[in-house]
């Protein structure tokens, strides 16, 4: 059956059309880029051809063979951009109509596709026809065993250049950059602008490395098409934009550079990250844009978290059924922080522990505890929680995590309706460590004999128990040592030091990590007969 491609589709797209959804053919596919996988198409409307870049989220269609050389496709979403003075179509969404078909018509190559050698050639009108034909891409090869003869080039008579007068200052192109979707951003573009809402803003962090001291902060953007991307600012750029950016506001951003996203710190589904520079612009849009959502979630049922990979980042929503008090925890670096554990359950019949760290304990954590204590069981949406597989699967907060109590979204409304219609009394199985009724993780009571008989603490992973015992002996020799008082950044060194002489200052030794100061104080307070409970 003959296929009719959209007539003059290439010309229409080059002139700015983005709504015709043309039917075109893939004449060629080429993999480009070293660090990032990107595909370049040569599209045809049976008469003309045009180069196109495929959005990375569509790469799977090429890998699986759904799109190949000769495929007939329909462009659903696309834009046409100028890259290095050449027009390129950026394909954001498409549909394969016929996976494989013979080349239709006799399409011409796009302008500017000739080899660079042709661009550097002198005026071809000055050459004889036989000479010009050797420089044409489609010229026939010279006959064999015949020497090529070149006619002398006739130079035109010299004419002095005309006298040009400067009529006025040369104006730069100050026209505003065209707003494009976040999904269409790529490093091959020149001037671009995006309109998006700030969904998250990170704290201002200071660092020290071989280049010296510095500061950095990041924020996340979401546009009306659902595209997300992270924006990062360093040093002087931080001073310009840190107080300008507000969560929930819509901004017009342009003149930034795109670099590969660092997936160790960036959980957004975008391979690029924007770095703002000294000439970047960030303009607040005074009018609210209802087409851009406040937040975008990709919720996973709690039952699916059980099979999620450790350290993966995901969104989860559930009913808060219990909240434990906040407790102080000493970190490995000697700094103290807060930890609060609560439990979520959903309609999947499973529950999971959510661990709040730092400021989350005193802000959202305190509010949740007050609500649960008063008999309310709120819906909690967790954006960007981190999966932990220590003693079962659990979720923990990180710096980019966001918590939403009773959010206004369909998932929250459905969960609330389920809970009120009987889900409140439905039993749920915890995917975290098995808990005692009404108890927290560490309230599995064991006697010292049980610990010995069951061989607890001898496997690769630790076993958590709670034991109540009386101190009958304290070893007084070398239970503590003199620690280094020097400050390293915002914390004390605490490494072991020894006295080299009666009048000399202590010197540091690298004998491993020391006991934190609070541990030394607590150990000094112990005595025979004291009773203690692990917390």
Coordinates of C-alpha atoms in Angstrom, one line a residue:
X1 CA 0.0 0.0 0.0
X2 CA 1.5 3.4 -1.0
X3 CA 2.3 5.8 1.8
X4 CA 1.8 9.5 1.3
X5 CA 4.1 11.6 3.5
X6 CA 3.0 15.1 4.6
X7 CA 3.7 17.4 1.7
X8 CA 6.2 20.3 2.4
X9 CA 6.6 19.1 6.1
X10 CA 10.3 20.1 6.3
X11 CA 9.6 23.6 5.0
X12 CA 6.7 24.1 7.4
X13 CA 8.7 23.0 10.4
X14 CA 11.6 25.2 9.4
X15 CA 9.2 28.1 9.2
X16 CA 8.1 27.6 12.8
X17 CA 5.2 25.2 12.6
X18 CA 4.8 23.0 15.7
X19 CA 1.2 21.8 15.4
X20 CA 0.8 20.0 12.1
X21 CA 2.0 16.6 13.4
X22 CA 3.5 15.6 10.0
X23 CA 4.1 12.1 8.7
X24 CA 7.8 11.8 7.7
X25 CA 10.3 9.0 7.0
X26 CA 13.6 8.3 8.7
X27 CA 16.2 8.2 6.0
X28 CA 19.2 7.8 8.3
X29 CA 20.0 7.3 12.0
X30 CA 23.4 8.1 13.6
X31 CA 24.6 7.7 17.1
X32 CA 26.5 10.7 18.3
X33 CA 28.2 11.8 21.5
X34 CA 30.7 10.0 23.7
X35 CA 29.5 10.4 27.3
X36 CA 25.8 10.7 26.6
X37 CA 23.9 8.5 24.2
X38 CA 22.1 10.7 21.6
X39 CA 20.6 9.8 18.1
X40 CA 20.5 12.1 15.1
X41 CA 17.9 11.4 12.4
X42 CA 17.7 12.5 8.8
X43 CA 14.0 13.1 8.2
X44 CA 12.3 13.2 4.7
X45 CA 9.0 14.4 3.4
X46 CA 9.8 12.6 0.0
X47 CA 11.2 15.9 -1.5
X48 CA 13.4 17.5 1.2
X49 CA 15.3 16.3 4.2
X50 CA 16.3 17.8 7.5
X51 CA 18.5 16.7 10.4
X52 CA 16.7 16.1 13.7
X53 CA 17.9 15.3 17.3
X54 CA 16.0 12.7 19.2
X55 CA 15.1 13.5 22.9
X56 CA 16.9 11.1 25.2
X57 CA 13.7 9.7 26.6
X58 CA 13.0 8.3 23.2
X59 CA 16.3 6.5 22.9
X60 CA 14.7 3.2 23.8
X61 CA 12.7 3.1 20.6
X62 CA 15.9 3.1 18.6
X63 CA 17.6 0.5 20.9
X64 CA 14.6 -1.9 20.6
X65 CA 14.3 -1.5 16.8
X66 CA 10.9 0.1 16.8
X67 CA 12.5 3.0 14.8
X68 CA 15.0 2.2 12.2
X69 CA 16.2 3.4 8.8
X70 CA 13.2 3.6 6.6
X71 CA 10.6 3.8 9.4
X72 CA 7.5 6.0 8.8
X73 CA 6.9 8.1 11.9
X74 CA 4.5 10.8 12.9
X75 CA 5.9 13.7 14.9
X76 CA 3.7 14.5 17.9
X77 CA 5.8 17.1 19.8
X78 CA 8.7 18.9 18.2
X79 CA 10.5 22.2 17.8
X80 CA 12.9 23.6 15.3
X81 CA 16.1 25.3 16.7
X82 CA 19.1 26.9 15.2
X83 CA 22.4 25.3 16.3
X84 CA 25.7 26.6 14.9
X85 CA 23.8 28.5 12.1
X86 CA 22.0 25.3 11.1
X87 CA 18.3 24.4 11.6
X88 CA 17.7 21.2 13.6
X89 CA 14.4 19.6 14.5
X90 CA 14.3 18.4 18.1
X91 CA 11.8 15.5 18.4
X92 CA 10.2 15.4 21.8
X93 CA 7.5 12.8 21.1
X94 CA 6.6 10.6 18.1
X95 CA 4.7 7.5 17.1
X96 CA 5.9 4.8 14.7
X97 CA 3.4 4.2 11.9
X98 CA 5.4 1.7 9.8
X99 CA 8.5 0.2 11.3
X100 CA 10.2 -0.5 8.0
X101 CA 9.6 0.8 4.5
X102 CA 11.5 1.6 1.3
X103 CA 12.8 5.1 0.8
X104 CA 10.0 7.2 -0.7
X105 CA 10.6 9.7 -3.5
X106 CA 14.0 11.3 -4.2
X107 CA 14.6 13.5 -1.2
X108 CA 17.3 16.2 -1.5
X109 CA 20.0 16.5 1.2
X110 CA 19.6 19.4 3.6
X111 CA 21.4 22.7 2.9
X112 CA 24.8 22.8 4.5
X113 CA 25.3 19.0 4.5
X114 CA 28.2 19.1 2.0
X115 CA 31.7 18.4 3.2
X116 CA 33.6 21.3 4.8
X117 CA 36.1 21.2 1.9
X118 CA 33.4 22.5 -0.4
X119 CA 32.7 25.5 1.9
X120 CA 36.4 26.6 1.6
X121 CA 36.5 26.4 -2.1
X122 CA 36.9 29.7 -4.1
X123 CA 34.2 31.1 -6.4
X124 CA 33.3 28.1 -8.5
X125 CA 32.1 30.3 -11.4
X126 CA 35.7 31.1 -12.1
X127 CA 36.5 27.4 -12.9
X128 CA 35.9 25.6 -16.1
X129 CA 33.0 23.1 -16.0
X130 CA 35.4 20.1 -16.1
X131 CA 37.2 21.4 -13.1
X132 CA 34.1 22.2 -11.1
X133 CA 32.7 18.7 -11.6
X134 CA 35.6 17.2 -9.7
X135 CA 34.6 19.2 -6.7
X136 CA 30.9 18.3 -6.8
X137 CA 29.8 15.6 -4.3
X138 CA 27.8 13.7 -7.0
X139 CA 30.3 14.1 -9.9
X140 CA 31.4 11.1 -11.9
X141 CA 35.0 9.8 -11.3
X142 CA 37.6 10.8 -13.9
X143 CA 38.3 8.2 -16.7
X144 CA 41.0 5.7 -15.9
X145 CA 44.6 6.1 -17.3
X146 CA 43.9 9.7 -18.4
X147 CA 45.8 12.6 -16.8
X148 CA 43.6 15.4 -15.7
X149 CA 44.3 18.8 -17.4
X150 CA 43.4 22.0 -15.7
X151 CA 42.6 25.2 -17.6
X152 CA 44.3 28.4 -16.3
X153 CA 42.0 30.4 -14.1
X154 CA 41.1 33.8 -15.5
X155 CA 41.4 36.4 -12.8
X156 CA 39.0 39.4 -13.0
X157 CA 40.4 42.9 -13.2
X158 CA 41.2 44.4 -9.8
X159 CA 38.6 46.7 -8.5
X160 CA 39.2 48.8 -5.3
X161 CA 36.7 48.1 -2.5
X162 CA 33.9 50.6 -2.1
X163 CA 34.0 53.2 0.6
X164 CA 31.5 52.2 3.3
X165 CA 30.4 54.8 5.8
X166 CA 29.3 53.8 9.3
X167 CA 25.7 54.9 9.5
X168 CA 25.4 54.2 13.3
X169 CA 26.4 51.7 16.0
X170 CA 26.0 48.0 15.3
X171 CA 23.2 46.6 17.4
X172 CA 23.3 43.1 18.8
X173 CA 20.4 40.8 18.5
X174 CA 18.6 41.6 21.8
X175 CA 15.4 39.8 20.9
X176 CA 14.2 37.6 23.7
X177 CA 15.1 33.9 23.4
X178 CA 12.3 31.6 22.5
X179 CA 10.7 29.7 25.4
X180 CA 11.2 25.9 24.9
X181 CA 10.2 22.9 27.1
X182 CA 12.7 21.6 29.6
X183 CA 12.7 18.2 27.8
X184 CA 14.0 19.9 24.7
X185 CA 17.1 21.4 26.4
X186 CA 20.4 20.1 25.1
X187 CA 24.0 21.4 25.0
X188 CA 23.8 21.9 21.2
X189 CA 21.5 24.9 21.5
X190 CA 22.5 28.5 21.5
X191 CA 20.0 30.9 22.9
X192 CA 17.2 29.4 24.9
X193 CA 14.7 30.2 27.7
X194 CA 12.5 28.1 29.9
X195 CA 9.5 29.1 32.0
X196 CA 9.1 26.9 35.1
X197 CA 8.1 26.7 38.7
X198 CA 10.5 26.2 41.6
X199 CA 9.5 23.0 43.4
X200 CA 12.4 22.7 45.8
X201 CA 15.3 24.9 47.0
X202 CA 18.4 23.5 48.7
X203 CA 20.2 25.0 51.6
X204 CA 23.3 27.2 51.1
X205 CA 26.3 25.0 51.6
X206 CA 30.0 26.0 52.0
X207 CA 32.9 23.8 51.0
X208 CA 36.6 23.7 50.9
X209 CA 38.8 21.9 48.3
X210 CA 42.1 22.3 46.5
X211 CA 40.7 25.4 44.7
X212 CA 39.9 27.1 48.0
X213 CA 36.6 28.0 49.8
X214 CA 33.3 28.3 48.0
X215 CA 29.6 28.2 48.4
X216 CA 26.8 26.5 46.4
X217 CA 23.1 26.0 46.3
X218 CA 20.6 24.3 43.9
X219 CA 16.9 24.4 43.1
X220 CA 14.6 22.2 41.1
X221 CA 12.3 23.4 38.3
X222 CA 9.1 22.0 36.8
X223 CA 7.4 23.2 33.6
X224 CA 3.9 22.9 32.1
X225 CA 4.9 19.8 30.1
X226 CA 6.1 17.9 33.2
X227 CA 9.8 18.3 32.5
X228 CA 12.1 18.7 35.5
X229 CA 15.7 19.9 35.8
X230 CA 18.0 21.0 38.6
X231 CA 19.8 24.4 38.6
X232 CA 23.0 24.9 40.4
X233 CA 24.8 28.2 41.4
X234 CA 28.3 28.7 42.7
X235 CA 30.0 31.5 44.6
X236 CA 29.3 35.0 43.1
X237 CA 26.2 33.6 41.3
X238 CA 24.9 32.5 44.7
X239 CA 24.9 36.1 45.9
X240 CA 22.8 37.1 42.9
X241 CA 20.1 34.5 43.0
X242 CA 19.9 32.8 46.4
X243 CA 17.5 35.5 47.9
X244 CA 15.6 35.8 44.6
X245 CA 14.5 32.2 44.3
X246 CA 11.4 31.2 46.2
X247 CA 9.7 27.8 46.2
X248 CA 6.3 27.9 44.4
X249 CA 7.1 30.9 42.2
X250 CA 7.4 30.8 38.4
X251 CA 10.5 32.2 36.7
X252 CA 11.8 32.8 33.2
X253 CA 15.4 31.6 33.1
X254 CA 17.9 31.9 30.2
X255 CA 21.6 32.1 29.4
X256 CA 22.8 29.1 31.5
X257 CA 25.1 26.3 30.5
X258 CA 24.1 22.6 30.4
X259 CA 26.2 19.9 31.8
X260 CA 25.6 16.2 32.5
X261 CA 23.7 15.7 35.8
X262 CA 25.6 14.1 38.7
X263 CA 23.3 11.2 39.5
X264 CA 24.9 10.7 42.9
X265 CA 23.3 13.9 44.1
X266 CA 20.6 14.6 41.5
X267 CA 17.5 12.3 41.5
X268 CA 15.5 14.1 38.8
X269 CA 14.8 12.2 35.6
X270 CA 16.9 14.5 33.4
X271 CA 20.4 13.8 32.0
X272 CA 21.3 17.5 32.1
X273 CA 21.7 20.1 34.8
X274 CA 21.7 23.9 34.4
X275 CA 24.6 25.9 35.8
X276 CA 23.9 29.6 36.0
X277 CA 26.7 32.0 35.2
X278 CA 27.5 35.7 35.5
X279 CA 25.4 36.6 32.4
X280 CA 22.5 34.4 33.2
X281 CA 19.1 35.9 33.8
X282 CA 16.3 34.9 36.2
X283 CA 13.1 36.9 35.9
X284 CA 10.1 36.4 38.2
X285 CA 6.8 36.0 36.3
X286 CA 4.4 38.2 38.2
X287 CA 1.3 36.5 36.9
X288 CA 0.5 33.0 38.2
X289 CA 0.6 30.4 35.5
X290 CA -2.0 27.7 36.2
X291 CA -0.7 25.4 33.5
X292 CA 2.4 24.7 35.6
X293 CA 1.6 22.3 38.5
X294 CA 2.8 23.0 42.0
X295 CA 4.5 19.6 42.4
X296 CA 4.9 16.4 40.4
X297 CA 4.8 13.1 42.1
X298 CA 5.5 9.5 41.0
X299 CA 4.2 7.5 43.9
X300 CA 5.2 3.9 44.5
X301 CA 3.0 1.6 46.5
X302 CA 4.6 0.5 49.8
X303 CA 4.5 -3.1 48.6
X304 CA 6.8 -2.2 45.6
X305 CA 9.4 -0.6 48.0
X306 CA 10.2 -4.1 49.3
X307 CA 11.8 -4.9 45.9
X308 CA 13.4 -1.4 45.3
X309 CA 17.2 -1.1 45.2
X310 CA 19.1 0.2 48.2
X311 CA 19.8 4.0 48.0
X312 CA 17.2 4.5 45.2
X313 CA 15.2 7.7 45.4
X314 CA 11.4 7.4 45.1
X315 CA 8.1 9.1 46.1
X316 CA 5.7 7.4 48.5
X317 CA 2.3 8.3 50.1
X318 CA 0.6 6.7 53.1
X319 CA -1.4 7.2 56.3
X320 CA 0.7 8.0 59.4
X321 CA -0.3 5.4 62.0
X322 CA 2.4 6.0 64.6
X323 CA 5.0 8.6 65.4
X324 CA 7.9 8.0 67.8
X325 CA 9.5 10.8 69.9
X326 CA 12.5 12.6 68.5
X327 CA 15.9 11.4 69.9
X328 CA 19.4 12.8 69.6
X329 CA 21.8 10.8 67.5
X330 CA 25.6 11.3 67.4
X331 CA 27.0 11.1 63.8
X332 CA 30.3 9.6 62.8
X333 CA 31.8 13.1 62.5
X334 CA 31.0 13.9 66.1
X335 CA 28.1 16.2 65.4
X336 CA 24.7 15.6 67.0
X337 CA 21.5 15.5 65.1
X338 CA 17.8 14.5 65.7
X339 CA 16.1 11.3 64.5
X340 CA 12.4 10.6 64.5
X341 CA 10.7 7.3 63.3
X342 CA 7.2 7.1 62.1
X343 CA 5.2 4.4 60.3
X344 CA 3.1 4.7 57.1
X345 CA 0.6 2.3 55.6
X346 CA -1.4 2.2 52.4
X347 CA -4.1 0.2 50.6
X348 CA -1.5 -2.4 49.5
X349 CA -1.7 -4.1 52.9
X350 CA 1.9 -3.1 53.8
X351 CA 3.5 -0.6 56.1
X352 CA 7.0 1.0 56.1
X353 CA 9.2 2.9 58.5
X354 CA 10.0 6.5 57.6
X355 CA 13.0 8.0 59.4
X356 CA 13.1 11.8 59.7
X357 CA 16.5 13.4 60.2
X358 CA 17.6 16.8 61.4
X359 CA 15.1 19.7 60.9
X360 CA 12.4 17.4 59.6
X361 CA 12.0 16.1 63.2
X362 CA 11.2 19.4 64.7
X363 CA 9.1 20.8 61.9
X364 CA 6.9 18.3 60.1
X365 CA 7.7 15.6 62.6
X366 CA 6.4 17.5 65.6
X367 CA 3.3 18.5 63.8
X368 CA 2.6 14.8 62.8
X369 CA 3.1 13.7 66.4
X370 CA 0.6 16.2 67.7
X371 CA -1.9 15.1 65.1
X372 CA -1.6 11.4 65.8
X373 CA -1.7 12.0 69.6
X374 CA -4.9 13.9 69.1
X375 CA -6.5 11.0 67.3
X376 CA -5.9 12.2 63.7
X377 CA -4.2 10.1 61.2
X378 CA -2.9 12.4 58.4
X379 CA -1.9 11.5 54.9
X380 CA 1.8 12.1 54.3
X381 CA 3.3 12.4 50.8
X382 CA 7.1 12.0 50.7
X383 CA 8.9 13.5 47.7
X384 CA 12.4 12.1 47.1
X385 CA 12.8 9.6 49.9
X386 CA 15.8 7.4 50.1
X387 CA 15.4 3.6 50.3
X388 CA 17.4 1.8 53.1
X389 CA 17.7 -2.0 53.3
X390 CA 19.2 -2.1 56.8
X391 CA 17.1 -4.6 58.8
X392 CA 14.4 -4.7 56.2
X393 CA 13.3 -1.9 53.8
X394 CA 12.7 1.6 55.1
X395 CA 12.6 5.2 53.8
X396 CA 14.8 8.0 55.0
X397 CA 14.9 11.7 54.4
X398 CA 17.7 13.4 52.6
X399 CA 18.5 17.1 52.0
X400 CA 16.3 17.3 48.9
X401 CA 13.3 15.4 50.5
X402 CA 10.0 17.2 50.8
X403 CA 7.1 16.3 53.1
X404 CA 3.5 17.2 52.4
X405 CA 0.9 16.7 55.1
X406 CA -2.6 16.1 53.8
X407 CA -1.7 17.2 50.2
X408 CA -4.5 18.2 47.8
X409 CA -4.0 15.5 45.2
X410 CA -6.1 12.6 43.9
X411 CA -3.9 10.0 45.5
X412 CA -4.3 11.6 48.9
X413 CA -8.1 11.8 48.5
X414 CA -8.3 8.2 47.5
X415 CA -6.1 7.1 50.4
X416 CA -8.2 9.0 52.9
X417 CA -11.5 7.5 51.5
X418 CA -10.0 4.0 51.8
X419 CA -8.9 4.6 55.4
X420 CA -12.2 6.0 56.6
X421 CA -14.2 3.2 54.9
X422 CA -12.4 0.4 56.7
X423 CA -8.7 0.7 56.0
X424 CA -8.2 2.1 59.6
X425 CA -8.9 -1.4 61.0
X426 CA -7.1 -3.3 58.2
X427 CA -4.0 -5.2 59.4
X428 CA -0.8 -4.4 57.5
X429 CA 2.5 -6.2 57.3
X430 CA 5.6 -4.2 57.9
X431 CA 8.3 -4.4 55.2
X432 CA 10.7 -3.0 57.8
X433 CA 12.1 -5.0 60.7
X434 CA 9.4 -6.9 62.7
X435 CA 8.2 -4.8 65.6
X436 CA 6.7 -5.6 68.9
X437 CA 3.1 -4.5 69.3
X438 CA 3.2 -0.7 70.0
X439 CA 6.9 -0.7 70.1
X440 CA 9.7 0.9 68.2
X441 CA 12.6 -0.8 66.3
X442 CA 14.8 -1.3 69.4
X443 CA 12.2 -2.7 71.8
X444 CA 12.7 -6.4 71.1
X445 CA 13.7 -7.4 74.6
X446 CA 16.3 -10.1 75.2
X447 CA 18.1 -11.4 78.3
X448 CA 21.9 -11.7 78.2
X449 CA 21.5 -15.5 78.2
X450 CA 19.2 -15.3 75.2
X451 CA 21.8 -13.1 73.4
X452 CA 24.5 -15.7 74.0
X453 CA 22.4 -18.8 73.2
X454 CA 20.9 -17.3 70.0
X455 CA 24.4 -16.1 68.8
X456 CA 23.1 -12.6 68.2
X457 CA 25.6 -10.1 66.8
X458 CA 27.8 -12.7 65.1
X459 CA 26.4 -12.3 61.6
X460 CA 27.4 -9.8 58.9
X461 CA 24.6 -7.5 59.9
X462 CA 24.0 -6.4 63.5
X463 CA 21.1 -7.6 65.6
X464 CA 19.0 -5.0 67.4
X465 CA 17.9 -5.8 70.9
X466 CA 16.9 -4.0 74.1
X467 CA 18.4 -5.3 77.4
X468 CA 18.0 -4.2 80.9
X469 CA 20.9 -5.0 83.2
X470 CA 22.9 -3.9 86.2
X471 CA 26.5 -2.7 85.9
X472 CA 28.7 -4.9 88.1
X473 CA 32.2 -4.0 86.9
X474 CA 33.8 -1.1 85.2
X475 CA 37.3 -1.3 83.7
X476 CA 39.0 1.9 84.9
X477 CA 42.3 1.7 83.0
X478 CA 42.3 3.2 79.6
X479 CA 38.6 3.6 79.2
X480 CA 39.1 7.1 77.9
X481 CA 42.0 9.2 76.6
X482 CA 43.1 12.8 76.0
X483 CA 41.5 14.1 72.8
X484 CA 42.9 16.7 70.4
X485 CA 41.1 20.1 71.1
X486 CA 41.8 21.6 67.6
X487 CA 38.8 22.6 65.6
X488 CA 38.4 21.2 62.0
X489 CA 35.8 23.3 60.4
X490 CA 32.9 23.4 62.8
X491 CA 33.8 20.4 64.9
X492 CA 36.5 19.3 67.3
X493 CA 39.2 16.9 66.0
X494 CA 38.9 14.5 69.0
X495 CA 41.8 12.3 67.8
X496 CA 44.0 10.7 70.4
X497 CA 47.0 12.8 71.6
X498 CA 49.9 11.9 73.8
X499 CA 52.2 14.0 76.0
X500 CA 55.8 14.0 74.7
X501 CA 57.2 15.8 77.8
X502 CA 56.1 17.5 81.0
X503 CA 56.3 21.0 79.4
X504 CA 55.5 20.2 75.8
X505 CA 52.1 20.5 74.1
X506 CA 50.2 17.3 73.2
X507 CA 50.6 16.2 69.6
X508 CA 48.1 14.4 67.4
X509 CA 48.5 10.8 66.5
X510 CA 46.5 8.9 63.8
X511 CA 45.3 6.0 65.9
X512 CA 41.7 5.9 64.6
X513 CA 38.5 7.6 65.5
X514 CA 38.1 8.6 69.1
X515 CA 35.1 8.4 71.4
X516 CA 32.9 11.5 71.0
X517 CA 33.0 13.9 73.8
X518 CA 29.5 13.1 75.1
X519 CA 30.5 9.4 75.3
X520 CA 33.5 10.3 77.5
X521 CA 31.2 12.3 79.8
X522 CA 28.7 9.5 80.1
X523 CA 31.3 6.9 80.8
X524 CA 32.7 9.0 83.6
X525 CA 29.3 9.1 85.3
X526 CA 28.9 5.4 85.4
X527 CA 29.4 3.5 88.7
X528 CA 28.8 0.1 90.2
X529 CA 25.1 -0.7 90.7
X530 CA 23.9 1.7 88.0
X531 CA 21.1 0.4 85.9
X532 CA 20.9 1.4 82.2
X533 CA 18.7 0.8 79.3
X534 CA 19.9 1.0 75.7
X535 CA 18.3 3.9 73.8

